[in-house]
Amino acid sequence: MGGKLILLVEDSPDDELLTIRALKKNNIANEVVVVRDGVEALDFLLGRRAYADRNPKDLPQLVLLDLKLPKFDGLEVLRQVREDERTCLLPVVIFSSSKEESDLVECYRLGANSYIRKPIDFVQFSNAIKSLGLYWLVLNEAPSSSGTP
Amino acid sequence: MDDRYKTQERLIEQLQEEIEARKKTEKELREALLRANVVWDQAFQFIGLLTIDGTMVAVNQAPLSFSGIKKAEVLGKPFWEAPWFDRSAALRDRIRTSLDIAVKGELVRFEEWLRDKRGTLRCIDISIKPVRDDAGDIIFVIPEGRDITDRKRAAQELRESEERLQAILDNSPAVIYLKDPDGCYRLINRKFEELFHVERNQFLGKTDQDIVSKEVADKFQMHDRAVIESGGAIQVEEEVTHDDGLNSYISLKFPLRDIKGEIYAVCGISSNITERKKMENVVRESERRVRAINKELEAFAYSVSHDLRAPLRSIDGFSQILLEDYSDVLDELGKSYLVRARAGSQRMGKLIDDLLKLSQLTRGEILKRRVDLSRLAREIAAELQEDQPEREVEFLIAPELVAEGDEALLRVLLKNLIGNAWKFTGRAGRARIEFGALMSAEGGVTMEPDEPVYFVCDNGAGFDMAFQDKLFGAFQRLHRAIDFPGTGIGLATVERIIRQHGGRVWGKGVVGEGATFFFTLGP
């Protein structure tokens, strides 16, 4: 594999480490960029502030988005991503601890592509990452540009 | 000759004139008498004329028609012996005594009940009046009478009606009163008397200032004025202090109008709503508290689901990484500790999930429908068997047990009870699980008659009845995890579902012989 990058929006260093390890162990070699709050995630995606020199057209292949985040939470990030025409088609997978029905409903309503609950069992966690990588990075065909052409 | 003739003729003329004049006078007299007689006899009033010894010398038609007697029966006879008074000796005596007083110059007046010609008693207002000549001597006595029965009856009916109304008012739990437009009380009921410590007869005519503070009185009067100004009924809340403190009333006030349509009074009916208001406040307050608690619980549940899981993931994840990356530096014991750490964090994850499920059960509204419990039980049995095909368990599921309830919740309920039975018969030789229903008394607890009591019975590990009060508490376990694993949430869940349905659940068990759980689903 390789090529396009994965944006991991995650404020917990432990979860970040576990996720990256699981990706590696499952031979997902894509570059992983980690941002640690909602504002940073939007800055990265839209090429603002610290990421002003980034080409916003160069979008990640997949965003793994946690819900509970400092500053803007995951729902707010998702809302803004879907509102902006440059990122509205970007594949966003919610990767959260929450199994609250209200969170699920709200995420799908805002246009999340998928919702995966982080398992406690690391073996299951790793399997989830493996399936997720296989599906979104290999099987899934995304439009050539993740925004409107 | 001529002169004499002329004189004669004049005399005759004079005579004739005189005769004419007399005739005219006579005619006039006759007419006057006739008129007098007409008046006399047509008068509504009973009138007679008596000599001073009481002999009746004249009587008009009215009293004769009244009693159906003839003039001859009374004329020339003592008045008291007339048939009008034959009702009793006492009546005759009264007439006679009254006559004695009248002839001494005094007017006598009294009411008596006399019989009319149909025998009906009528109330007569009787007066006996002396008549004097120019010299001042009493020469006649005039008895008069007037039938006042109807007036009397009307007055009595009015009194009775008033008494009736007063009785109704006095027995009303509401405070009822009538005030004139000047604010003076015209009528109050007993409740009013009790509450304000007043006595009706002394209080009428007084105003609000006499019973309450000026501030309160002003408010009452403002409401009364609103009734007079609007001309219609109003409903207002009023507050007033009694012996037991401040009381709230809901007062209906409306105008009363006279025959000309003018408002002559404001009537008020005030019902005490202090208790109701207190209850409303209590209910409002507890609703507010429940909402706050629910909100808090929701926030708590959310934080549990989210924040408590993250560290568990770290414990499990890093233990696994240690096992994977450092297996060459760890001996078997070290590895087993890591395995334990992982098992512990996963068990806690399960506990958190179960706890969340339990808390979610109470949040949603329950949707009651007809539910085929037998079908649910069969499906659950099949699932259990599918999960552990190696086990041999005999299921006895009564057919056609249909109940009213929330299907999703009842499935969880049966899954817990039958799942428990499945689990606790794991070590039984010939495992048997039964689901059925019986009528109230058989369950050992008296319930509504005809209310079915469902039960799930097994021949598994059972439990000690000494701990039965701990059966349904969350995290309460009566068995060691090594024997029968579990989080201790199952029966707490069962209890909550039953409670939501308005039913009851209880268990019976004997250690080593089995357990039976009974439940009802409420009305």
mmCIF file with all atom_site columns, C-alpha atoms in Angstrom, chain B residues 80-270:
data_model
loop_
_atom_site.group_PDB
_atom_site.id
_atom_site.type_symbol
_atom_site.label_atom_id
_atom_site.label_alt_id
_atom_site.label_comp_id
_atom_site.label_asym_id
_atom_site.label_entity_id
_atom_site.label_seq_id
_atom_site.pdbx_PDB_ins_code
_atom_site.Cartn_x
_atom_site.Cartn_y
_atom_site.Cartn_z
_atom_site.occupancy
_atom_site.B_iso_or_equiv
_atom_site.pdbx_formal_charge
_atom_site.auth_seq_id
_atom_site.auth_comp_id
_atom_site.auth_asym_id
_atom_site.auth_atom_id
_atom_site.pdbx_PDB_model_num
ATOM 1   C CA . TRP B 1 80  ? -119.735 33.698 67.607 1.00 0.00 ? 80  TRP B CA 1
ATOM 2   C CA . GLU B 1 81  ? -122.387 31.078 66.999 1.00 0.00 ? 81  GLU B CA 1
ATOM 3   C CA . ALA B 1 82  ? -122.176 31.523 63.234 1.00 0.00 ? 82  ALA B CA 1
ATOM 4   C CA . PRO B 1 83  ? -121.087 28.421 61.269 1.00 0.00 ? 83  PRO B CA 1
ATOM 5   C CA . TRP B 1 84  ? -117.807 30.142 60.334 1.00 0.00 ? 84  TRP B CA 1
ATOM 6   C CA . PHE B 1 85  ? -116.469 29.388 63.765 1.00 0.00 ? 85  PHE B CA 1
ATOM 7   C CA . ASP B 1 86  ? -117.772 25.859 64.309 1.00 0.00 ? 86  ASP B CA 1
ATOM 8   C CA . ARG B 1 87  ? -114.315 24.406 63.888 1.00 0.00 ? 87  ARG B CA 1
ATOM 9   C CA . SER B 1 88  ? -113.733 24.450 67.654 1.00 0.00 ? 88  SER B CA 1
ATOM 10  C CA . ALA B 1 89  ? -115.035 25.764 70.945 1.00 0.00 ? 89  ALA B CA 1
ATOM 11  C CA . ALA B 1 90  ? -111.759 27.591 71.407 1.00 0.00 ? 90  ALA B CA 1
ATOM 12  C CA . LEU B 1 91  ? -112.373 29.500 68.186 1.00 0.00 ? 91  LEU B CA 1
ATOM 13  C CA . ARG B 1 92  ? -115.841 30.541 69.299 1.00 0.00 ? 92  ARG B CA 1
ATOM 14  C CA . ASP B 1 93  ? -114.384 31.664 72.623 1.00 0.00 ? 93  ASP B CA 1
ATOM 15  C CA . ARG B 1 94  ? -111.770 33.695 70.873 1.00 0.00 ? 94  ARG B CA 1
ATOM 16  C CA . ILE B 1 95  ? -114.412 35.454 68.755 1.00 0.00 ? 95  ILE B CA 1
ATOM 17  C CA . ARG B 1 96  ? -116.535 36.114 71.807 1.00 0.00 ? 96  ARG B CA 1
ATOM 18  C CA . THR B 1 97  ? -113.661 37.480 73.858 1.00 0.00 ? 97  THR B CA 1
ATOM 19  C CA . SER B 1 98  ? -112.590 39.667 70.992 1.00 0.00 ? 98  SER B CA 1
ATOM 20  C CA . LEU B 1 99  ? -116.115 41.042 70.731 1.00 0.00 ? 99  LEU B CA 1
ATOM 21  C CA . ASP B 1 100 ? -116.064 41.852 74.434 1.00 0.00 ? 100 ASP B CA 1
ATOM 22  C CA . ILE B 1 101 ? -112.887 43.857 73.892 1.00 0.00 ? 101 ILE B CA 1
ATOM 23  C CA . ALA B 1 102 ? -114.280 45.606 70.801 1.00 0.00 ? 102 ALA B CA 1
ATOM 24  C CA . VAL B 1 103 ? -117.445 46.781 72.539 1.00 0.00 ? 103 VAL B CA 1
ATOM 25  C CA . LYS B 1 104 ? -115.226 48.382 75.119 1.00 0.00 ? 104 LYS B CA 1
ATOM 26  C CA . GLY B 1 105 ? -113.868 50.543 72.292 1.00 0.00 ? 105 GLY B CA 1
ATOM 27  C CA . GLU B 1 106 ? -110.758 48.721 71.157 1.00 0.00 ? 106 GLU B CA 1
ATOM 28  C CA . LEU B 1 107 ? -109.916 47.404 67.707 1.00 0.00 ? 107 LEU B CA 1
ATOM 29  C CA . VAL B 1 108 ? -109.092 43.721 67.783 1.00 0.00 ? 108 VAL B CA 1
ATOM 30  C CA . ARG B 1 109 ? -107.147 42.053 64.982 1.00 0.00 ? 109 ARG B CA 1
ATOM 31  C CA . PHE B 1 110 ? -105.929 38.492 64.640 1.00 0.00 ? 110 PHE B CA 1
ATOM 32  C CA . GLU B 1 111 ? -105.403 35.643 62.169 1.00 0.00 ? 111 GLU B CA 1
ATOM 33  C CA . GLU B 1 112 ? -107.468 32.467 62.288 1.00 0.00 ? 112 GLU B CA 1
ATOM 34  C CA . TRP B 1 113 ? -107.812 29.372 60.173 1.00 0.00 ? 113 TRP B CA 1
ATOM 35  C CA . LEU B 1 114 ? -111.449 28.964 58.982 1.00 0.00 ? 114 LEU B CA 1
ATOM 36  C CA . ARG B 1 115 ? -112.963 26.275 56.790 1.00 0.00 ? 115 ARG B CA 1
ATOM 37  C CA . ASP B 1 116 ? -114.267 27.235 53.380 1.00 0.00 ? 116 ASP B CA 1
ATOM 38  C CA . LYS B 1 117 ? -117.243 25.502 51.782 1.00 0.00 ? 117 LYS B CA 1
ATOM 39  C CA . ARG B 1 118 ? -115.013 22.693 50.545 1.00 0.00 ? 118 ARG B CA 1
ATOM 40  C CA . GLY B 1 119 ? -113.728 22.146 54.062 1.00 0.00 ? 119 GLY B CA 1
ATOM 41  C CA . THR B 1 120 ? -110.290 23.532 53.292 1.00 0.00 ? 120 THR B CA 1
ATOM 42  C CA . LEU B 1 121 ? -108.680 25.590 56.008 1.00 0.00 ? 121 LEU B CA 1
ATOM 43  C CA . ARG B 1 122 ? -107.959 29.149 54.902 1.00 0.00 ? 122 ARG B CA 1
ATOM 44  C CA . CYS B 1 123 ? -106.119 31.757 56.880 1.00 0.00 ? 123 CYS B CA 1
ATOM 45  C CA . ILE B 1 124 ? -108.316 34.797 57.546 1.00 0.00 ? 124 ILE B CA 1
ATOM 46  C CA . ASP B 1 125 ? -107.055 38.122 58.793 1.00 0.00 ? 125 ASP B CA 1
ATOM 47  C CA . ILE B 1 126 ? -109.940 39.097 61.128 1.00 0.00 ? 126 ILE B CA 1
ATOM 48  C CA . SER B 1 127 ? -110.569 42.539 62.620 1.00 0.00 ? 127 SER B CA 1
ATOM 49  C CA . ILE B 1 128 ? -113.400 43.584 64.939 1.00 0.00 ? 128 ILE B CA 1
ATOM 50  C CA . LYS B 1 129 ? -113.933 47.304 65.093 1.00 0.00 ? 129 LYS B CA 1
ATOM 51  C CA . PRO B 1 130 ? -116.288 49.388 67.284 1.00 0.00 ? 130 PRO B CA 1
ATOM 52  C CA . VAL B 1 131 ? -118.438 52.115 65.629 1.00 0.00 ? 131 VAL B CA 1
ATOM 53  C CA . ARG B 1 132 ? -119.436 55.217 67.623 1.00 0.00 ? 132 ARG B CA 1
ATOM 54  C CA . ASP B 1 133 ? -122.308 57.673 67.156 1.00 0.00 ? 133 ASP B CA 1
ATOM 55  C CA . ASP B 1 134 ? -121.914 61.436 67.206 1.00 0.00 ? 134 ASP B CA 1
ATOM 56  C CA . ALA B 1 135 ? -122.042 61.376 70.960 1.00 0.00 ? 135 ALA B CA 1
ATOM 57  C CA . GLY B 1 136 ? -119.138 58.945 71.050 1.00 0.00 ? 136 GLY B CA 1
ATOM 58  C CA . ASP B 1 137 ? -121.169 55.989 72.279 1.00 0.00 ? 137 ASP B CA 1
ATOM 59  C CA . ILE B 1 138 ? -120.483 52.636 70.716 1.00 0.00 ? 138 ILE B CA 1
ATOM 60  C CA . ILE B 1 139 ? -123.532 51.631 68.723 1.00 0.00 ? 139 ILE B CA 1
ATOM 61  C CA . PHE B 1 140 ? -122.300 48.900 66.409 1.00 0.00 ? 140 PHE B CA 1
ATOM 62  C CA . VAL B 1 141 ? -119.405 46.558 65.942 1.00 0.00 ? 141 VAL B CA 1
ATOM 63  C CA . ILE B 1 142 ? -118.090 45.798 62.468 1.00 0.00 ? 142 ILE B CA 1
ATOM 64  C CA . PRO B 1 143 ? -116.300 42.458 61.984 1.00 0.00 ? 143 PRO B CA 1
ATOM 65  C CA . GLU B 1 144 ? -114.167 42.182 58.855 1.00 0.00 ? 144 GLU B CA 1
ATOM 66  C CA . GLY B 1 145 ? -112.153 39.410 57.347 1.00 0.00 ? 145 GLY B CA 1
ATOM 67  C CA . ARG B 1 146 ? -109.742 38.938 54.509 1.00 0.00 ? 146 ARG B CA 1
ATOM 68  C CA . ASP B 1 147 ? -108.444 35.669 53.068 1.00 0.00 ? 147 ASP B CA 1
ATOM 69  C CA . ILE B 1 148 ? -104.649 35.899 53.284 1.00 0.00 ? 148 ILE B CA 1
ATOM 70  C CA . THR B 1 149 ? -103.939 32.206 52.742 1.00 0.00 ? 149 THR B CA 1
ATOM 71  C CA . ASP B 1 150 ? -102.151 32.676 49.420 1.00 0.00 ? 150 ASP B CA 1
ATOM 72  C CA . ARG B 1 151 ? -100.003 35.490 50.735 1.00 0.00 ? 151 ARG B CA 1
ATOM 73  C CA . LYS B 1 152 ? -99.266  33.466 53.824 1.00 0.00 ? 152 LYS B CA 1
ATOM 74  C CA . ARG B 1 153 ? -98.414  30.379 51.819 1.00 0.00 ? 153 ARG B CA 1
ATOM 75  C CA . ALA B 1 154 ? -96.165  32.365 49.502 1.00 0.00 ? 154 ALA B CA 1
ATOM 76  C CA . ALA B 1 155 ? -94.389  33.806 52.494 1.00 0.00 ? 155 ALA B CA 1
ATOM 77  C CA . GLN B 1 156 ? -93.963  30.359 53.982 1.00 0.00 ? 156 GLN B CA 1
ATOM 78  C CA . GLU B 1 157 ? -92.723  28.923 50.723 1.00 0.00 ? 157 GLU B CA 1
ATOM 79  C CA . LEU B 1 158 ? -90.275  31.752 50.468 1.00 0.00 ? 158 LEU B CA 1
ATOM 80  C CA . ARG B 1 159 ? -89.071  31.065 53.976 1.00 0.00 ? 159 ARG B CA 1
ATOM 81  C CA . GLU B 1 160 ? -88.736  27.358 53.282 1.00 0.00 ? 160 GLU B CA 1
ATOM 82  C CA . SER B 1 161 ? -86.910  28.033 50.059 1.00 0.00 ? 161 SER B CA 1
ATOM 83  C CA . GLU B 1 162 ? -84.577  30.372 51.868 1.00 0.00 ? 162 GLU B CA 1
ATOM 84  C CA . GLU B 1 163 ? -83.994  27.811 54.580 1.00 0.00 ? 163 GLU B CA 1
ATOM 85  C CA . ARG B 1 164 ? -83.327  25.172 51.963 1.00 0.00 ? 164 ARG B CA 1
ATOM 86  C CA . LEU B 1 165 ? -80.834  27.378 50.187 1.00 0.00 ? 165 LEU B CA 1
ATOM 87  C CA . GLN B 1 166 ? -79.184  28.313 53.429 1.00 0.00 ? 166 GLN B CA 1
ATOM 88  C CA . ALA B 1 167 ? -78.892  24.625 54.324 1.00 0.00 ? 167 ALA B CA 1
ATOM 89  C CA . ILE B 1 168 ? -77.226  23.927 51.003 1.00 0.00 ? 168 ILE B CA 1
ATOM 90  C CA . LEU B 1 169 ? -74.930  26.899 51.423 1.00 0.00 ? 169 LEU B CA 1
ATOM 91  C CA . ASP B 1 170 ? -74.118  25.936 54.988 1.00 0.00 ? 170 ASP B CA 1
ATOM 92  C CA . ASN B 1 171 ? -73.141  22.427 54.053 1.00 0.00 ? 171 ASN B CA 1
ATOM 93  C CA . SER B 1 172 ? -70.976  23.460 51.143 1.00 0.00 ? 172 SER B CA 1
ATOM 94  C CA . PRO B 1 173 ? -67.233  23.075 51.633 1.00 0.00 ? 173 PRO B CA 1
ATOM 95  C CA . ALA B 1 174 ? -66.815  26.326 49.689 1.00 0.00 ? 174 ALA B CA 1
ATOM 96  C CA . VAL B 1 175 ? -66.946  29.764 51.244 1.00 0.00 ? 175 VAL B CA 1
ATOM 97  C CA . ILE B 1 176 ? -70.081  31.460 49.871 1.00 0.00 ? 176 ILE B CA 1
ATOM 98  C CA . TYR B 1 177 ? -71.113  35.066 50.360 1.00 0.00 ? 177 TYR B CA 1
ATOM 99  C CA . LEU B 1 178 ? -73.089  37.932 48.926 1.00 0.00 ? 178 LEU B CA 1
ATOM 100 C CA . LYS B 1 179 ? -72.009  41.559 49.111 1.00 0.00 ? 179 LYS B CA 1
ATOM 101 C CA . ASP B 1 180 ? -73.927  44.626 48.027 1.00 0.00 ? 180 ASP B CA 1
ATOM 102 C CA . PRO B 1 181 ? -72.214  47.100 45.689 1.00 0.00 ? 181 PRO B CA 1
ATOM 103 C CA . ASP B 1 182 ? -70.973  49.024 48.728 1.00 0.00 ? 182 ASP B CA 1
ATOM 104 C CA . GLY B 1 183 ? -69.103  45.951 49.884 1.00 0.00 ? 183 GLY B CA 1
ATOM 105 C CA . CYS B 1 184 ? -71.417  45.179 52.804 1.00 0.00 ? 184 CYS B CA 1
ATOM 106 C CA . TYR B 1 185 ? -72.036  41.477 53.387 1.00 0.00 ? 185 TYR B CA 1
ATOM 107 C CA . ARG B 1 186 ? -75.656  40.465 52.821 1.00 0.00 ? 186 ARG B CA 1
ATOM 108 C CA . LEU B 1 187 ? -75.310  36.707 53.136 1.00 0.00 ? 187 LEU B CA 1
ATOM 109 C CA . ILE B 1 188 ? -72.631  34.322 54.321 1.00 0.00 ? 188 ILE B CA 1
ATOM 110 C CA . ASN B 1 189 ? -72.552  30.574 54.781 1.00 0.00 ? 189 ASN B CA 1
ATOM 111 C CA . ARG B 1 190 ? -71.397  28.554 57.746 1.00 0.00 ? 190 ARG B CA 1
ATOM 112 C CA . LYS B 1 191 ? -67.950  27.911 56.288 1.00 0.00 ? 191 LYS B CA 1
ATOM 113 C CA . PHE B 1 192 ? -67.499  31.667 56.142 1.00 0.00 ? 192 PHE B CA 1
ATOM 114 C CA . GLU B 1 193 ? -68.556  31.977 59.788 1.00 0.00 ? 193 GLU B CA 1
ATOM 115 C CA . GLU B 1 194 ? -66.124  29.270 60.848 1.00 0.00 ? 194 GLU B CA 1
ATOM 116 C CA . LEU B 1 195 ? -63.151  30.608 58.948 1.00 0.00 ? 195 LEU B CA 1
ATOM 117 C CA . PHE B 1 196 ? -63.524  34.218 59.982 1.00 0.00 ? 196 PHE B CA 1
ATOM 118 C CA . HIS B 1 197 ? -64.960  33.529 63.446 1.00 0.00 ? 197 HIS B CA 1
ATOM 119 C CA . VAL B 1 198 ? -68.059  35.611 62.912 1.00 0.00 ? 198 VAL B CA 1
ATOM 120 C CA . GLU B 1 199 ? -71.708  35.068 63.669 1.00 0.00 ? 199 GLU B CA 1
ATOM 121 C CA . ARG B 1 200 ? -74.078  35.591 60.787 1.00 0.00 ? 200 ARG B CA 1
ATOM 122 C CA . ASN B 1 201 ? -76.579  37.912 62.431 1.00 0.00 ? 201 ASN B CA 1
ATOM 123 C CA . GLN B 1 202 ? -73.934  40.191 63.869 1.00 0.00 ? 202 GLN B CA 1
ATOM 124 C CA . PHE B 1 203 ? -71.764  40.118 60.794 1.00 0.00 ? 203 PHE B CA 1
ATOM 125 C CA . LEU B 1 204 ? -74.200  40.970 58.009 1.00 0.00 ? 204 LEU B CA 1
ATOM 126 C CA . GLY B 1 205 ? -73.765  44.586 56.983 1.00 0.00 ? 205 GLY B CA 1
ATOM 127 C CA . LYS B 1 206 ? -70.063  44.535 57.756 1.00 0.00 ? 206 LYS B CA 1
ATOM 128 C CA . THR B 1 207 ? -67.306  44.727 55.143 1.00 0.00 ? 207 THR B CA 1
ATOM 129 C CA . ASP B 1 208 ? -64.043  42.995 54.287 1.00 0.00 ? 208 ASP B CA 1
ATOM 130 C CA . GLN B 1 209 ? -62.118  45.474 56.419 1.00 0.00 ? 209 GLN B CA 1
ATOM 131 C CA . ASP B 1 210 ? -63.783  43.918 59.452 1.00 0.00 ? 210 ASP B CA 1
ATOM 132 C CA . ILE B 1 211 ? -62.302  40.479 58.809 1.00 0.00 ? 211 ILE B CA 1
ATOM 133 C CA . VAL B 1 212 ? -59.042  40.838 56.894 1.00 0.00 ? 212 VAL B CA 1
ATOM 134 C CA . SER B 1 213 ? -56.137  43.239 56.572 1.00 0.00 ? 213 SER B CA 1
ATOM 135 C CA . LYS B 1 214 ? -56.606  46.346 54.478 1.00 0.00 ? 214 LYS B CA 1
ATOM 136 C CA . GLU B 1 215 ? -54.306  44.986 51.816 1.00 0.00 ? 215 GLU B CA 1
ATOM 137 C CA . VAL B 1 216 ? -56.312  41.789 51.420 1.00 0.00 ? 216 VAL B CA 1
ATOM 138 C CA . ALA B 1 217 ? -59.623  43.641 51.649 1.00 0.00 ? 217 ALA B CA 1
ATOM 139 C CA . ASP B 1 218 ? -58.520  45.971 48.862 1.00 0.00 ? 218 ASP B CA 1
ATOM 140 C CA . LYS B 1 219 ? -57.753  43.021 46.687 1.00 0.00 ? 219 LYS B CA 1
ATOM 141 C CA . PHE B 1 220 ? -61.153  41.401 47.382 1.00 0.00 ? 220 PHE B CA 1
ATOM 142 C CA . GLN B 1 221 ? -62.889  44.675 46.585 1.00 0.00 ? 221 GLN B CA 1
ATOM 143 C CA . MET B 1 222 ? -60.894  45.131 43.416 1.00 0.00 ? 222 MET B CA 1
ATOM 144 C CA . HIS B 1 223 ? -62.226  41.767 42.247 1.00 0.00 ? 223 HIS B CA 1
ATOM 145 C CA . ASP B 1 224 ? -65.783  42.690 43.278 1.00 0.00 ? 224 ASP B CA 1
ATOM 146 C CA . ARG B 1 225 ? -65.493  45.935 41.335 1.00 0.00 ? 225 ARG B CA 1
ATOM 147 C CA . ALA B 1 226 ? -64.299  44.011 38.314 1.00 0.00 ? 226 ALA B CA 1
ATOM 148 C CA . VAL B 1 227 ? -67.508  41.949 38.477 1.00 0.00 ? 227 VAL B CA 1
ATOM 149 C CA . ILE B 1 228 ? -69.696  45.071 38.709 1.00 0.00 ? 228 ILE B CA 1
ATOM 150 C CA . GLU B 1 229 ? -67.813  46.825 35.933 1.00 0.00 ? 229 GLU B CA 1
ATOM 151 C CA . SER B 1 230 ? -67.742  43.883 33.557 1.00 0.00 ? 230 SER B CA 1
ATOM 152 C CA . GLY B 1 231 ? -71.249  42.752 34.499 1.00 0.00 ? 231 GLY B CA 1
ATOM 153 C CA . GLY B 1 232 ? -70.138  39.133 34.152 1.00 0.00 ? 232 GLY B CA 1
ATOM 154 C CA . ALA B 1 233 ? -68.600  36.299 36.105 1.00 0.00 ? 233 ALA B CA 1
ATOM 155 C CA . ILE B 1 234 ? -64.892  36.250 36.825 1.00 0.00 ? 234 ILE B CA 1
ATOM 156 C CA . GLN B 1 235 ? -62.600  33.627 38.296 1.00 0.00 ? 235 GLN B CA 1
ATOM 157 C CA . VAL B 1 236 ? -59.681  34.768 40.397 1.00 0.00 ? 236 VAL B CA 1
ATOM 158 C CA . GLU B 1 237 ? -57.207  33.369 42.853 1.00 0.00 ? 237 GLU B CA 1
ATOM 159 C CA . GLU B 1 238 ? -57.352  34.975 46.269 1.00 0.00 ? 238 GLU B CA 1
ATOM 160 C CA . GLU B 1 239 ? -55.176  34.513 49.291 1.00 0.00 ? 239 GLU B CA 1
ATOM 161 C CA . VAL B 1 240 ? -56.157  34.990 52.897 1.00 0.00 ? 240 VAL B CA 1
ATOM 162 C CA . THR B 1 241 ? -54.684  34.057 56.234 1.00 0.00 ? 241 THR B CA 1
ATOM 163 C CA . HIS B 1 242 ? -56.641  31.773 58.557 1.00 0.00 ? 242 HIS B CA 1
ATOM 164 C CA . ASP B 1 243 ? -55.666  30.219 61.872 1.00 0.00 ? 243 ASP B CA 1
ATOM 165 C CA . ASP B 1 244 ? -53.588  27.621 60.035 1.00 0.00 ? 244 ASP B CA 1
ATOM 166 C CA . GLY B 1 245 ? -51.701  30.159 57.938 1.00 0.00 ? 245 GLY B CA 1
ATOM 167 C CA . LEU B 1 246 ? -51.947  31.409 54.398 1.00 0.00 ? 246 LEU B CA 1
ATOM 168 C CA . ASN B 1 247 ? -54.670  29.778 52.314 1.00 0.00 ? 247 ASN B CA 1
ATOM 169 C CA . SER B 1 248 ? -55.267  29.978 48.592 1.00 0.00 ? 248 SER B CA 1
ATOM 170 C CA . TYR B 1 249 ? -58.712  30.139 47.084 1.00 0.00 ? 249 TYR B CA 1
ATOM 171 C CA . ILE B 1 250 ? -60.088  30.007 43.634 1.00 0.00 ? 250 ILE B CA 1
ATOM 172 C CA . SER B 1 251 ? -63.043  32.411 43.702 1.00 0.00 ? 251 SER B CA 1
ATOM 173 C CA . LEU B 1 252 ? -65.879  32.494 41.239 1.00 0.00 ? 252 LEU B CA 1
ATOM 174 C CA . LYS B 1 253 ? -67.555  35.899 41.494 1.00 0.00 ? 253 LYS B CA 1
ATOM 175 C CA . PHE B 1 254 ? -70.644  36.934 39.594 1.00 0.00 ? 254 PHE B CA 1
ATOM 176 C CA . PRO B 1 255 ? -73.251  39.696 39.710 1.00 0.00 ? 255 PRO B CA 1
ATOM 177 C CA . LEU B 1 256 ? -76.850  39.330 40.885 1.00 0.00 ? 256 LEU B CA 1
ATOM 178 C CA . ARG B 1 257 ? -79.368  41.590 39.145 1.00 0.00 ? 257 ARG B CA 1
ATOM 179 C CA . ASP B 1 258 ? -82.730  42.907 40.265 1.00 0.00 ? 258 ASP B CA 1
ATOM 180 C CA . ILE B 1 259 ? -85.889  42.931 38.172 1.00 0.00 ? 259 ILE B CA 1
ATOM 181 C CA . LYS B 1 260 ? -84.729  46.071 36.365 1.00 0.00 ? 260 LYS B CA 1
ATOM 182 C CA . GLY B 1 261 ? -81.470  44.374 35.450 1.00 0.00 ? 261 GLY B CA 1
ATOM 183 C CA . GLU B 1 262 ? -79.388  46.400 37.851 1.00 0.00 ? 262 GLU B CA 1
ATOM 184 C CA . ILE B 1 263 ? -76.654  44.731 39.871 1.00 0.00 ? 263 ILE B CA 1
ATOM 185 C CA . TYR B 1 264 ? -77.614  44.661 43.520 1.00 0.00 ? 264 TYR B CA 1
ATOM 186 C CA . ALA B 1 265 ? -75.032  42.213 44.779 1.00 0.00 ? 265 ALA B CA 1
ATOM 187 C CA . VAL B 1 266 ? -71.857  40.333 43.984 1.00 0.00 ? 266 VAL B CA 1
ATOM 188 C CA . CYS B 1 267 ? -71.944  36.663 44.865 1.00 0.00 ? 267 CYS B CA 1
ATOM 189 C CA . GLY B 1 268 ? -68.743  34.803 45.535 1.00 0.00 ? 268 GLY B CA 1
ATOM 190 C CA . ILE B 1 269 ? -67.996  31.079 45.787 1.00 0.00 ? 269 ILE B CA 1
ATOM 191 C CA . SER B 1 270 ? -64.474  30.478 46.999 1.00 0.00 ? 270 SER B CA 1
#
